[in-house]
Coordinates of C-alpha atoms and ligand atoms in Angstrom, one line a residue:
M60 CA -17.6 -51.6 20.5
S61 CA -15.0 -49.4 22.0
S62 CA -14.8 -45.6 20.8
R63 CA -11.7 -46.6 18.8
G64 CA -13.7 -49.2 17.0
R65 CA -16.3 -46.7 16.3
S66 CA -14.2 -44.1 15.0
F67 CA -12.3 -46.9 12.9
L68 CA -15.7 -47.7 11.4
A69 CA -16.7 -44.3 10.4
A70 CA -13.1 -43.7 9.0
V71 CA -13.7 -47.0 6.7
L72 CA -17.2 -46.0 5.7
S73 CA -15.9 -42.4 4.6
A74 CA -13.0 -43.4 3.1
T75 CA -14.9 -45.4 0.6
L76 CA -16.1 -42.0 -0.8
V77 CA -12.9 -40.4 -0.4
L78 CA -10.7 -43.2 -2.2
A79 CA -13.4 -43.4 -5.2
P80 CA -12.1 -42.1 -8.3
P81 CA -12.5 -38.2 -8.6
Q82 CA -15.7 -37.4 -9.4
I83 CA -18.6 -34.8 -8.7
L84 CA -20.6 -36.1 -5.9
L85 CA -23.8 -34.2 -6.1
A86 CA -26.2 -34.3 -2.9
A87 CA -29.6 -33.0 -2.7
S88 CA -28.6 -29.4 -3.5
P89 CA -29.1 -27.2 -6.5
Q90 CA -26.4 -27.0 -8.7
P91 CA -24.5 -23.8 -8.2
V92 CA -24.8 -21.2 -10.6
G93 CA -22.3 -21.0 -13.4
A94 CA -20.8 -18.1 -15.3
Q95 CA -17.7 -16.9 -17.1
N96 CA -17.6 -13.3 -16.5
G97 CA -19.0 -11.9 -13.4
M98 CA -20.9 -13.4 -10.4
V99 CA -22.9 -11.5 -7.5
V100 CA -24.3 -13.6 -4.6
T101 CA -26.5 -11.8 -2.3
A102 CA -29.5 -12.2 0.0
H103 CA -31.9 -10.4 -2.5
H104 CA -32.5 -11.2 -6.3
L105 CA -32.9 -7.5 -6.9
A106 CA -29.7 -6.6 -5.2
S107 CA -27.8 -9.4 -7.3
E108 CA -29.2 -8.1 -10.5
A109 CA -28.1 -4.5 -9.7
G110 CA -24.6 -6.0 -9.0
V111 CA -24.5 -7.8 -12.2
E112 CA -25.6 -4.7 -14.1
A113 CA -22.8 -2.8 -12.5
L114 CA -20.5 -5.3 -13.9
K115 CA -21.9 -5.9 -17.3
S116 CA -21.5 -1.8 -17.8
G117 CA -18.0 -1.9 -17.0
G118 CA -17.8 -1.5 -13.3
N119 CA -15.3 -3.7 -11.3
A120 CA -16.3 -5.9 -8.3
I121 CA -16.0 -3.0 -5.9
D122 CA -18.5 -0.8 -7.9
A123 CA -20.9 -4.0 -7.8
A124 CA -20.3 -4.2 -4.1
V125 CA -21.5 -0.4 -3.6
A126 CA -24.4 -0.8 -5.9
V127 CA -25.3 -4.1 -3.9
G128 CA -24.8 -2.4 -0.6
Y129 CA -27.2 0.4 -1.5
V130 CA -29.9 -1.8 -2.9
L131 CA -29.8 -4.1 -0.1
A132 CA -30.5 -1.2 2.0
V133 CA -33.7 -0.6 0.1
V134 CA -35.0 -4.1 -0.7
Y135 CA -33.6 -5.9 2.4
P136 CA -34.7 -4.0 5.4
V137 CA -34.3 -7.0 7.8
A138 CA -30.3 -6.5 7.3
G139 CA -29.6 -4.4 4.4
N140 CA -28.7 -1.0 5.5
I141 CA -27.2 2.6 5.7
G142 CA -28.2 3.0 9.4
G143 CA -25.7 0.2 10.3
G144 CA -22.1 -1.0 9.5
G145 CA -20.0 -3.7 8.2
F146 CA -16.8 -4.9 6.7
M147 CA -15.4 -5.3 3.2
T148 CA -12.8 -7.8 2.4
I149 CA -11.0 -7.1 -1.2
R150 CA -8.7 -8.9 -3.2
L151 CA -7.9 -7.4 -6.4
K152 CA -6.7 -8.9 -9.6
D153 CA -3.1 -8.4 -9.0
G154 CA -3.2 -10.1 -5.4
K155 CA -3.3 -6.8 -3.4
T156 CA -5.5 -7.1 -0.4
A157 CA -7.7 -4.5 1.5
F158 CA -10.1 -4.5 4.5
L159 CA -12.4 -2.0 5.3
D160 CA -14.0 -1.4 8.8
F161 CA -17.0 0.8 8.5
R162 CA -18.7 -0.8 11.7
E163 CA -20.4 1.3 14.2
R164 CA -18.8 3.1 17.1
A165 CA -20.1 4.0 20.4
P166 CA -21.3 7.2 20.9
L167 CA -19.0 9.9 22.8
A168 CA -21.4 9.7 25.8
A169 CA -21.4 5.9 26.0
T170 CA -20.2 4.5 29.3
K171 CA -19.1 1.0 30.4
T172 CA -22.4 0.8 32.6
M173 CA -24.8 2.3 30.3
Y174 CA -27.1 -0.9 30.2
L175 CA -26.7 -1.5 33.9
D176 CA -29.7 -0.6 36.6
A177 CA -28.7 0.6 40.0
N178 CA -28.0 -2.8 41.4
G179 CA -25.5 -3.5 38.6
D180 CA -28.0 -6.0 36.7
V181 CA -28.2 -5.7 33.0
V182 CA -31.4 -3.9 32.0
K183 CA -33.4 -6.3 29.5
G184 CA -33.7 -4.9 26.0
A185 CA -31.8 -1.6 26.7
S186 CA -28.9 -2.6 24.4
T187 CA -31.2 -3.9 21.9
N188 CA -34.4 -1.9 21.5
G189 CA -34.6 1.8 20.8
Y190 CA -32.1 4.8 20.4
L191 CA -29.9 3.8 23.4
A192 CA -28.8 0.5 21.4
V193 CA -27.7 2.6 18.5
G194 CA -24.2 2.7 17.3
V195 CA -23.0 5.5 15.3
P196 CA -23.6 4.0 11.7
G197 CA -20.7 3.4 9.1
S198 CA -22.2 1.8 6.2
V199 CA -22.4 5.3 3.9
M200 CA -18.8 6.1 4.8
G201 CA -17.7 2.6 4.1
L202 CA -19.5 2.1 0.6
E203 CA -18.2 5.6 -0.4
T204 CA -14.5 5.0 1.0
A205 CA -14.7 1.5 -1.1
R206 CA -15.7 3.4 -4.1
E207 CA -13.3 6.2 -4.2
K208 CA -10.3 4.1 -3.5
Y209 CA -11.1 0.8 -5.4
G210 CA -14.0 1.6 -7.7
T211 CA -14.3 3.0 -11.1
K212 CA -17.9 4.4 -11.3
S213 CA -19.6 7.7 -10.2
R214 CA -21.4 7.7 -7.0
A215 CA -24.6 8.9 -8.9
E216 CA -24.6 5.9 -11.1
L217 CA -24.0 3.2 -8.4
M218 CA -26.5 4.8 -6.2
A219 CA -29.2 5.1 -9.1
P220 CA -30.8 1.5 -8.7
A221 CA -31.4 1.8 -5.1
I222 CA -32.9 5.5 -5.3
K223 CA -35.2 4.2 -8.2
L224 CA -36.2 0.8 -6.2
A225 CA -36.8 3.4 -3.0
R226 CA -39.0 6.1 -5.0
D227 CA -40.9 3.8 -7.5
G228 CA -41.2 0.8 -5.0
F229 CA -40.9 -2.9 -5.7
S230 CA -43.3 -5.7 -5.6
L231 CA -43.0 -7.7 -2.5
E232 CA -42.4 -11.6 -3.1
Q233 CA -42.9 -14.5 -0.5
G234 CA -39.5 -13.9 0.9
D235 CA -39.9 -10.5 1.4
V236 CA -43.3 -10.7 3.0
A237 CA -41.8 -13.5 5.3
S238 CA -38.9 -11.5 6.1
L239 CA -41.2 -8.5 7.2
A240 CA -43.7 -10.5 9.0
S241 CA -40.8 -11.5 11.1
G242 CA -40.3 -8.2 12.2
F243 CA -43.8 -7.4 12.4
K244 CA -43.8 -6.5 16.3
K245 CA -40.5 -4.6 16.2
L246 CA -41.8 -2.5 13.5
S247 CA -45.3 -1.8 14.6
S248 CA -44.1 -0.3 17.9
D249 CA -42.2 2.4 15.9
K250 CA -44.5 5.0 14.2
A251 CA -42.0 5.9 11.6
A252 CA -41.2 2.1 10.8
A253 CA -44.8 1.1 10.8
A254 CA -45.8 3.8 8.5
I255 CA -43.2 2.5 5.9
F256 CA -43.4 -1.7 6.5
L257 CA -47.0 -2.0 7.6
K258 CA -50.2 -1.2 5.8
P259 CA -51.8 1.9 6.6
D260 CA -54.3 -0.2 8.8
G261 CA -51.4 -1.6 10.6
K262 CA -51.5 -4.9 9.1
P263 CA -48.6 -6.7 7.6
L264 CA -47.8 -6.2 4.0
E265 CA -48.9 -9.2 1.6
I266 CA -47.4 -10.7 -1.5
A267 CA -47.6 -8.3 -4.6
D268 CA -48.1 -5.3 -2.7
T269 CA -45.5 -2.5 -3.9
L270 CA -43.1 -1.2 -1.1
K271 CA -42.3 2.5 -1.6
Q272 CA -39.9 4.2 0.6
P273 CA -40.1 7.9 -0.5
D274 CA -38.2 9.3 2.8
L275 CA -35.4 6.9 2.1
A276 CA -35.2 7.8 -1.5
T277 CA -34.8 11.3 -0.3
S278 CA -31.8 10.3 2.1
L279 CA -30.1 8.2 -0.7
E280 CA -30.5 11.2 -3.1
A281 CA -28.9 13.6 -0.7
V282 CA -26.0 11.0 -0.2
S283 CA -25.7 10.5 -4.2
K284 CA -25.6 14.4 -4.5
D285 CA -23.6 15.5 -1.7
G286 CA -21.6 12.3 -0.5
P287 CA -21.1 11.1 3.1
D288 CA -21.4 14.8 4.2
A289 CA -25.1 14.7 3.5
F290 CA -25.2 11.6 6.2
Y291 CA -22.9 13.0 8.6
K292 CA -22.8 16.3 8.6
G293 CA -26.3 17.3 7.2
A294 CA -29.9 16.9 7.6
V295 CA -30.0 13.1 7.9
A296 CA -27.6 13.1 11.1
D297 CA -29.9 16.2 12.6
K298 CA -32.9 13.8 12.2
I299 CA -31.2 10.8 13.6
V300 CA -30.0 13.0 16.5
D301 CA -33.1 14.6 17.2
A302 CA -35.4 11.3 17.2
S303 CA -32.5 10.0 19.5
R304 CA -32.8 12.9 22.0
A305 CA -36.4 13.0 22.0
T306 CA -36.4 9.2 23.2
G307 CA -33.7 8.9 25.7
G308 CA -30.8 8.2 23.2
I309 CA -27.4 9.4 23.4
L310 CA -26.3 10.1 20.0
A311 CA -25.0 13.5 19.2
K312 CA -24.1 15.4 15.9
Q313 CA -20.5 15.2 16.9
D314 CA -20.5 11.4 16.9
F315 CA -21.6 11.5 13.2
E316 CA -19.1 14.5 12.4
Q317 CA -16.2 12.6 13.6
Y318 CA -17.1 9.1 12.2
A319 CA -14.1 7.4 10.2
V320 CA -13.8 4.5 8.3
R321 CA -10.6 2.2 9.1
E322 CA -8.4 0.6 6.6
L323 CA -6.9 -2.3 8.3
E324 CA -4.6 -5.2 7.4
P325 CA -7.0 -8.3 6.8
V326 CA -5.9 -11.5 9.0
T327 CA -4.1 -14.4 7.0
C328 CA -3.3 -18.0 7.9
S329 CA -2.6 -21.0 5.7
Y330 CA -4.8 -24.3 5.7
R331 CA -3.8 -27.3 4.0
G332 CA -2.0 -25.4 1.2
Y333 CA -4.9 -22.7 0.9
Q334 CA -4.5 -19.1 1.9
I335 CA -7.2 -17.9 4.0
L336 CA -7.7 -13.9 3.9
S337 CA -10.5 -12.7 6.4
S338 CA -11.6 -10.1 9.0
P339 CA -9.0 -8.8 11.7
P340 CA -10.2 -7.1 15.0
P341 CA -12.7 -5.4 15.7
S342 CA -14.0 -8.5 14.2
S343 CA -13.1 -11.7 15.9
G344 CA -14.1 -13.6 12.6
G345 CA -10.9 -14.2 10.8
I346 CA -8.7 -14.9 13.9
I347 CA -11.1 -17.3 15.3
I348 CA -11.5 -19.1 11.9
C349 CA -8.0 -19.2 11.4
E350 CA -7.5 -20.6 15.1
I351 CA -9.8 -23.5 14.6
L352 CA -8.3 -24.3 11.0
N353 CA -4.8 -24.4 12.8
I354 CA -6.3 -26.8 15.3
L355 CA -7.9 -28.8 12.6
E356 CA -5.1 -29.0 10.3
G357 CA -3.8 -31.7 12.4
Y358 CA -6.7 -34.2 12.0
P359 CA -7.3 -36.0 8.9
L360 CA -10.8 -34.8 8.5
S361 CA -11.3 -35.9 4.8
Y362 CA -10.3 -39.4 6.0
L363 CA -12.4 -39.4 9.4
G364 CA -15.5 -38.4 7.2
Q365 CA -18.0 -35.5 7.0
S366 CA -20.2 -35.5 10.2
S367 CA -18.5 -38.6 11.5
S368 CA -18.1 -38.3 15.4
A369 CA -14.4 -38.4 15.1
T370 CA -14.8 -35.1 12.8
V371 CA -17.7 -33.6 14.8
H372 CA -15.5 -34.1 17.8
A373 CA -12.5 -32.5 16.7
M374 CA -14.4 -29.6 15.3
V375 CA -16.3 -29.0 18.5
E376 CA -13.5 -29.1 20.5
A377 CA -11.6 -26.5 18.4
M378 CA -14.5 -24.3 18.4
R379 CA -14.7 -24.5 22.1
Y380 CA -11.1 -23.5 22.6
A381 CA -11.0 -20.9 20.3
F382 CA -14.3 -19.1 21.4
A383 CA -12.9 -19.0 24.9
D384 CA -10.1 -16.9 23.5
R385 CA -12.6 -14.9 21.3
N386 CA -14.7 -13.9 24.5
A387 CA -12.2 -13.0 26.8
A388 CA -9.2 -11.6 24.7
L389 CA -10.5 -9.8 21.6
G390 CA -12.0 -6.3 21.1
D391 CA -11.3 -2.7 19.3
P392 CA -7.6 -2.7 18.5
D393 CA -7.6 1.3 19.1
F394 CA -8.6 0.2 22.8
V395 CA -7.0 -3.3 23.6
K396 CA -4.0 -5.2 22.7
N397 CA -5.2 -8.0 20.8
P398 CA -2.9 -11.3 20.8
V399 CA -3.2 -11.7 17.1
S400 CA -0.1 -13.3 16.7
T401 CA -0.4 -15.8 19.3
L402 CA -3.9 -16.9 18.4
L403 CA -2.6 -17.3 14.7
D404 CA 0.4 -19.4 15.8
K405 CA 0.5 -23.1 14.6
T406 CA 2.4 -23.9 17.7
Y407 CA -0.4 -22.5 19.8
A408 CA -2.8 -24.5 17.9
K409 CA -0.9 -27.6 18.3
A410 CA -0.8 -27.2 22.3
I411 CA -4.5 -26.8 22.1
R412 CA -4.7 -29.9 19.8
D413 CA -2.5 -31.8 22.4
S414 CA -4.8 -30.9 25.2
I415 CA -7.9 -32.4 23.1
N416 CA -8.8 -35.8 24.2
P417 CA -9.6 -37.7 21.0
Y418 CA -12.2 -39.9 22.9
K419 CA -13.7 -37.5 25.3
A420 CA -15.6 -34.0 25.2
G421 CA -14.1 -31.5 27.0
K422 CA -15.5 -29.1 29.7
S423 CA -15.8 -25.6 29.0
A424 CA -15.7 -24.4 32.5
D425 CA -11.9 -26.1 32.5
V426 CA -11.0 -24.3 29.3
T427 CA -9.5 -20.9 30.3
P428 CA -7.9 -18.8 27.5
L429 CA -4.4 -20.1 27.4
G430 CA -1.8 -17.5 28.2
L431 CA -4.2 -14.7 28.2
A432 CA -5.1 -12.4 30.9
E433 CA -8.8 -11.4 31.2
S434 CA -8.7 -8.0 32.4
N435 CA -30.8 -11.5 14.0
E436 CA -29.6 -9.7 11.6
T437 CA -26.7 -9.3 8.9
T438 CA -26.2 -10.0 5.4
H439 CA -23.4 -11.3 3.6
Y440 CA -22.7 -10.9 0.0
S441 CA -19.8 -12.2 -2.5
I442 CA -18.8 -10.8 -5.7
V443 CA -16.1 -11.7 -8.3
D444 CA -15.8 -9.8 -11.6
K445 CA -14.4 -10.8 -15.3
D446 CA -10.7 -9.6 -14.1
G447 CA -10.8 -11.5 -11.0
N448 CA -11.2 -8.7 -8.5
A449 CA -13.1 -10.2 -5.3
V450 CA -14.9 -8.6 -2.5
A451 CA -16.6 -10.1 0.3
V452 CA -18.9 -7.9 2.2
T453 CA -20.9 -8.7 5.4
Y454 CA -22.9 -5.6 6.9
T455 CA -25.7 -5.5 9.4
L456 CA -28.2 -3.9 11.9
N457 CA -27.0 -6.6 14.4
G458 CA -30.9 -7.8 15.4
S459 CA -33.5 -8.3 12.7
F460 CA -34.3 -4.7 11.7
G461 CA -32.0 -3.6 14.5
A462 CA -33.2 -1.3 17.2
G463 CA -36.6 -1.3 15.4
V464 CA -36.5 2.7 15.0
V465 CA -36.6 4.8 12.1
A466 CA -35.8 8.4 12.5
P467 CA -38.6 10.5 11.2
G468 CA -38.2 11.9 7.8
T469 CA -35.3 9.8 7.1
G470 CA -36.5 6.3 6.0
I471 CA -33.6 4.8 7.6
L472 CA -33.9 1.8 10.0
L473 CA -31.1 2.2 12.5
N474 CA -28.9 -0.5 14.2
N475 CA -28.6 -2.1 17.7
E476 CA -24.8 -2.9 17.4
M477 CA -24.3 -1.5 21.0
D478 CA -25.5 -5.2 22.2
D479 CA -22.4 -6.6 20.7
F480 CA -20.5 -5.3 23.4
T481 CA -20.1 -6.7 27.1
S482 CA -22.9 -5.1 28.8
K483 CA -21.7 -7.0 31.8
P484 CA -18.9 -9.8 32.1
G485 CA -20.4 -13.1 32.2
V486 CA -23.8 -12.1 31.1
A487 CA -24.7 -13.1 27.4
N488 CA -25.9 -11.1 24.9
L489 CA -28.4 -11.6 22.0
Y490 CA -26.3 -14.4 20.6
G491 CA -25.6 -16.0 23.8
L492 CA -21.9 -14.9 23.9
V493 CA -20.5 -14.5 27.4
Q494 CA -17.8 -12.0 26.9
G495 CA -15.2 -10.0 28.9
E496 CA -13.3 -6.9 29.7
A497 CA -11.5 -6.5 26.3
N498 CA -15.2 -5.9 24.8
A499 CA -16.3 -3.2 27.5
I500 CA -18.1 -0.2 26.2
A501 CA -16.3 3.0 25.8
P502 CA -16.9 6.2 23.9
K503 CA -15.9 5.8 20.1
K504 CA -15.0 2.1 20.8
T505 CA -16.4 -0.4 18.2
P506 CA -17.9 -3.5 19.5
L507 CA -16.2 -6.9 18.9
S508 CA -18.0 -8.7 15.9
S509 CA -18.0 -12.1 14.4
M510 CA -18.7 -11.1 10.9
S511 CA -16.3 -13.1 8.7
P512 CA -16.1 -11.7 5.1
T513 CA -13.4 -14.2 3.6
I514 CA -11.3 -14.8 0.6
V515 CA -9.4 -18.2 -0.2
T516 CA -6.6 -18.4 -2.4
K517 CA -4.5 -21.2 -3.7
D518 CA -1.2 -20.9 -5.3
G519 CA -1.6 -17.2 -5.7
K520 CA -4.8 -17.6 -7.4
L521 CA -8.4 -16.8 -6.2
F522 CA -10.2 -20.0 -5.0
M523 CA -13.2 -18.9 -2.9
V524 CA -15.4 -16.0 -1.6
I525 CA -17.5 -16.6 1.3
G526 CA -19.3 -15.4 4.5
S527 CA -22.5 -15.3 6.4
P528 CA -24.8 -13.7 8.7
G529 CA -25.8 -15.7 12.2
G530 CA -24.4 -13.8 15.1
A531 CA -21.5 -15.8 16.8
R532 CA -22.2 -18.7 14.4
I533 CA -21.0 -16.6 11.3
I534 CA -17.6 -17.9 12.4
T535 CA -18.6 -21.5 12.3
I536 CA -20.9 -21.3 9.3
T537 CA -18.0 -19.7 7.1
L538 CA -15.4 -22.3 8.9
E539 CA -18.0 -25.4 7.7
A540 CA -18.4 -24.2 4.4
I541 CA -14.4 -23.9 3.7
I542 CA -14.1 -27.4 5.3
N543 CA -16.9 -29.1 3.4
V544 CA -15.3 -27.7 0.0
I545 CA -11.6 -28.2 1.0
D546 CA -11.7 -31.7 3.1
H547 CA -15.0 -33.1 2.1
G548 CA -15.2 -32.3 -1.6
M549 CA -18.8 -30.7 -1.7
T550 CA -19.9 -28.2 -4.2
I551 CA -20.2 -24.7 -3.1
Q552 CA -23.8 -25.2 -3.0
E553 CA -23.8 -28.3 -0.9
A554 CA -21.0 -26.9 1.3
I555 CA -23.3 -24.0 2.1
D556 CA -26.5 -26.0 2.5
A557 CA -25.1 -28.9 4.4
P558 CA -26.7 -28.8 7.8
R559 CA -24.4 -26.9 10.3
F560 CA -23.3 -27.5 14.1
H561 CA -21.7 -25.0 16.3
H562 CA -19.9 -24.6 19.7
Q563 CA -19.1 -21.3 21.3
W564 CA -17.6 -22.4 24.5
Q565 CA -20.4 -21.1 26.8
P566 CA -23.1 -22.2 27.0
D567 CA -21.2 -25.6 27.2
R568 CA -23.3 -27.3 24.5
V569 CA -23.1 -28.1 20.9
V570 CA -26.2 -27.0 18.7
M571 CA -27.0 -28.7 15.5
E572 CA -29.7 -27.9 12.9
P573 CA -32.1 -30.5 11.9
Y574 CA -30.4 -33.5 10.0
A575 CA -26.9 -32.2 10.5
L576 CA -25.8 -35.4 12.6
S577 CA -27.3 -39.1 12.3
S578 CA -28.6 -40.8 15.4
D579 CA -25.5 -43.1 15.4
T580 CA -23.3 -40.1 15.5
L581 CA -25.4 -38.5 18.3
K582 CA -25.1 -41.4 20.3
M583 CA -21.3 -41.7 19.9
L584 CA -20.9 -38.1 20.8
A585 CA -23.3 -38.5 23.8
E586 CA -21.0 -41.4 24.9
M587 CA -18.1 -38.9 24.6
G588 CA -19.7 -36.5 26.8
H589 CA -20.9 -34.0 24.4
N590 CA -24.0 -32.3 25.4
V591 CA -25.7 -32.0 21.6
Q592 CA -28.9 -30.2 21.2
L593 CA -31.2 -29.5 18.4
D594 CA -31.7 -25.9 17.5
L595 CA -34.5 -24.8 15.2
G596 CA -33.6 -21.1 15.7
W597 CA -33.6 -20.7 11.9
P598 CA -32.3 -17.3 11.2
I599 CA -29.6 -17.6 13.4
W600 CA -28.2 -20.8 11.1
G601 CA -27.3 -17.6 8.7
Q602 CA -27.5 -17.4 4.9
A603 CA -24.2 -18.0 3.5
A604 CA -23.2 -16.6 0.0
G605 CA -20.5 -18.0 -1.6
I606 CA -18.3 -18.5 -5.0
L607 CA -15.9 -21.0 -6.0
V608 CA -13.5 -20.4 -8.8
G609 CA -12.7 -22.6 -11.6
G610 CA -15.4 -25.2 -10.9
K611 CA -18.3 -26.4 -8.7
S612 CA -16.1 -28.5 -6.3
L613 CA -12.4 -29.2 -5.8
S614 CA -12.8 -32.2 -8.1
E615 CA -14.1 -30.4 -10.9
I616 CA -11.6 -27.7 -10.5
E617 CA -8.7 -30.3 -10.7
Q618 CA -10.4 -31.8 -13.8
G619 CA -10.6 -28.6 -15.4
G620 CA -13.6 -27.4 -17.5
G621 CA -15.9 -26.3 -15.0
A622 CA -17.5 -22.9 -15.3
R623 CA -15.0 -20.1 -14.4
L624 CA -17.3 -18.7 -11.5
N625 CA -19.7 -20.8 -9.4
G626 CA -22.0 -18.9 -7.4
A627 CA -24.2 -20.4 -4.2
M628 CA -26.7 -18.7 -2.3
D629 CA -27.6 -20.6 0.5
S630 CA -30.9 -22.5 0.4
R631 CA -31.9 -21.2 3.7
A632 CA -32.4 -17.8 2.2
A633 CA -35.9 -16.9 1.3
S634 CA -35.1 -14.1 -1.2
G635 CA -31.5 -14.4 -2.2
A636 CA -30.1 -15.2 -5.7
A637 CA -26.7 -16.0 -7.3
K638 CA -26.6 -14.3 -10.6
G639 CA -23.8 -14.1 -13.1
Y640 CA -23.1 -13.2 -16.8
Ligands
DON10 O1 -21.3 -8.3 14.2 C1 -21.5 -9.2 14.7 O2 -20.9 -10.4 15.0 C2 -23.3 -9.5 14.9 N1 -23.7 -7.9 15.2 C3 -23.7 -10.0 13.7 C4 -25.4 -10.2 13.8 C5 -25.9 -10.8 12.7 O3 -25.1 -11.9 12.2 C6 -27.4 -11.3 12.9 N2 -27.8 -12.3 11.9 N3 -28.5 -13.3 11.9

């Protein structure tokens, strides 16, 4: 059969689903959690509970986001943090939007070649382990900026649940134990981390053990009482700087003293009548999601069918081109001129679409960013309150448990975000990203991110809140969840749970989760020239957290009568929960 014939067959099969009378097609996924007033979806059930409590006691979505951010720092040490940084996308009930960049900055003593040896080769592990990997943390300043500008409650009230959980401890469940076990080697090799996250005999903690973090409680209490100064100008910064100096790090007190949050304009674009609101540089996330959506808008994805060879081909090719742009052109906006308007331009997307062969895989080596000169662990949470304020937060230590170091006396795990920079052009980082000069290391610069806390609206009304961890795959995880809801009619839970695939330009291959594509589809893609590989690297496939407003799925929204808020925590997440009231 010709490839045209095959696409036609796939189209006919999927059209029978698409053209059926509107109904809710339930796949093998749990139902989303429905609620009328507020919804909090996070990677830890205790954090979701703290968020719901903040909402129930009169706080808004931003208050809940602050409470959740601090609780995750206690109960979800693999990624929850005050020793890392992140992004917050906000859409207020009146439609006003905001974006807070509280990501890490490079220390003042950082240099472009700091991870290279005398031969100019990248020193393995230097940008991922220990204090040299640590960027200046932003989470405390970010959460406080959000609270002061957009919240309604006191810092003490919002931080109280986190302090209590750190001081009194919490009983470990299966997901907690699995998460700590995944970091056993890293945590064992740092004395201060081992003293907190392992048993006194050095063995892993077990289910029903209580994890108490008195030093972290003290650090959090200091912030609660004195605000960010306690972290950036006080004893916490001193202890981190001392520990860094003692082990070859370059962090200085001045790095902490001058840390500032940036409030930036979120990136926006339209997709089939929906408005996407997401992260601007120093994230690549919003721009690249929009670039891919702009390319895909020209294909009838719904008609072509979910995970058909024609749909997957179009999506993979769009990913290939957009990631080439990402890796070459984007960086911290204070340091490089990002070609934002070009990358968001629908005619630019059309030019890319025109160069995609509908029957044949492109070659990444042939894809150079058009018109542009080149000079494992994060967490996402989504919240909507009773008034319709929406918050999407992705924050991170970068790799699981970050740099694997806790500054003695602070209880704070520190990030290894410096690895997100280009250590050397052409050499892949932790997430396999091959990046260029725009993302080179410089003092005070912020490494390019893929984090994409995203809010979608339709006709001026809140539609969806979505995001995920997953390194470079954050972009395609978020994208696929959006497409699964808008083009394929899935419930928010199905859209998040559906097996995923990903292409990031280099390496030139499509990776897929088990069961993402049928063997028929795989065969067709192989015939088109795609190199598709099964990837079992589970944590990297992310843990999306989403909320859909007005129904479980597009068809329920269109029919009316659905729950106001429909929360879905990724079924891949071991300890997460959507909780509403
Ligand atoms: O900002 C970024 O793009 C990365 N530091 C995110 C890392 C991540 O998602 C790890 N999670 N699996």
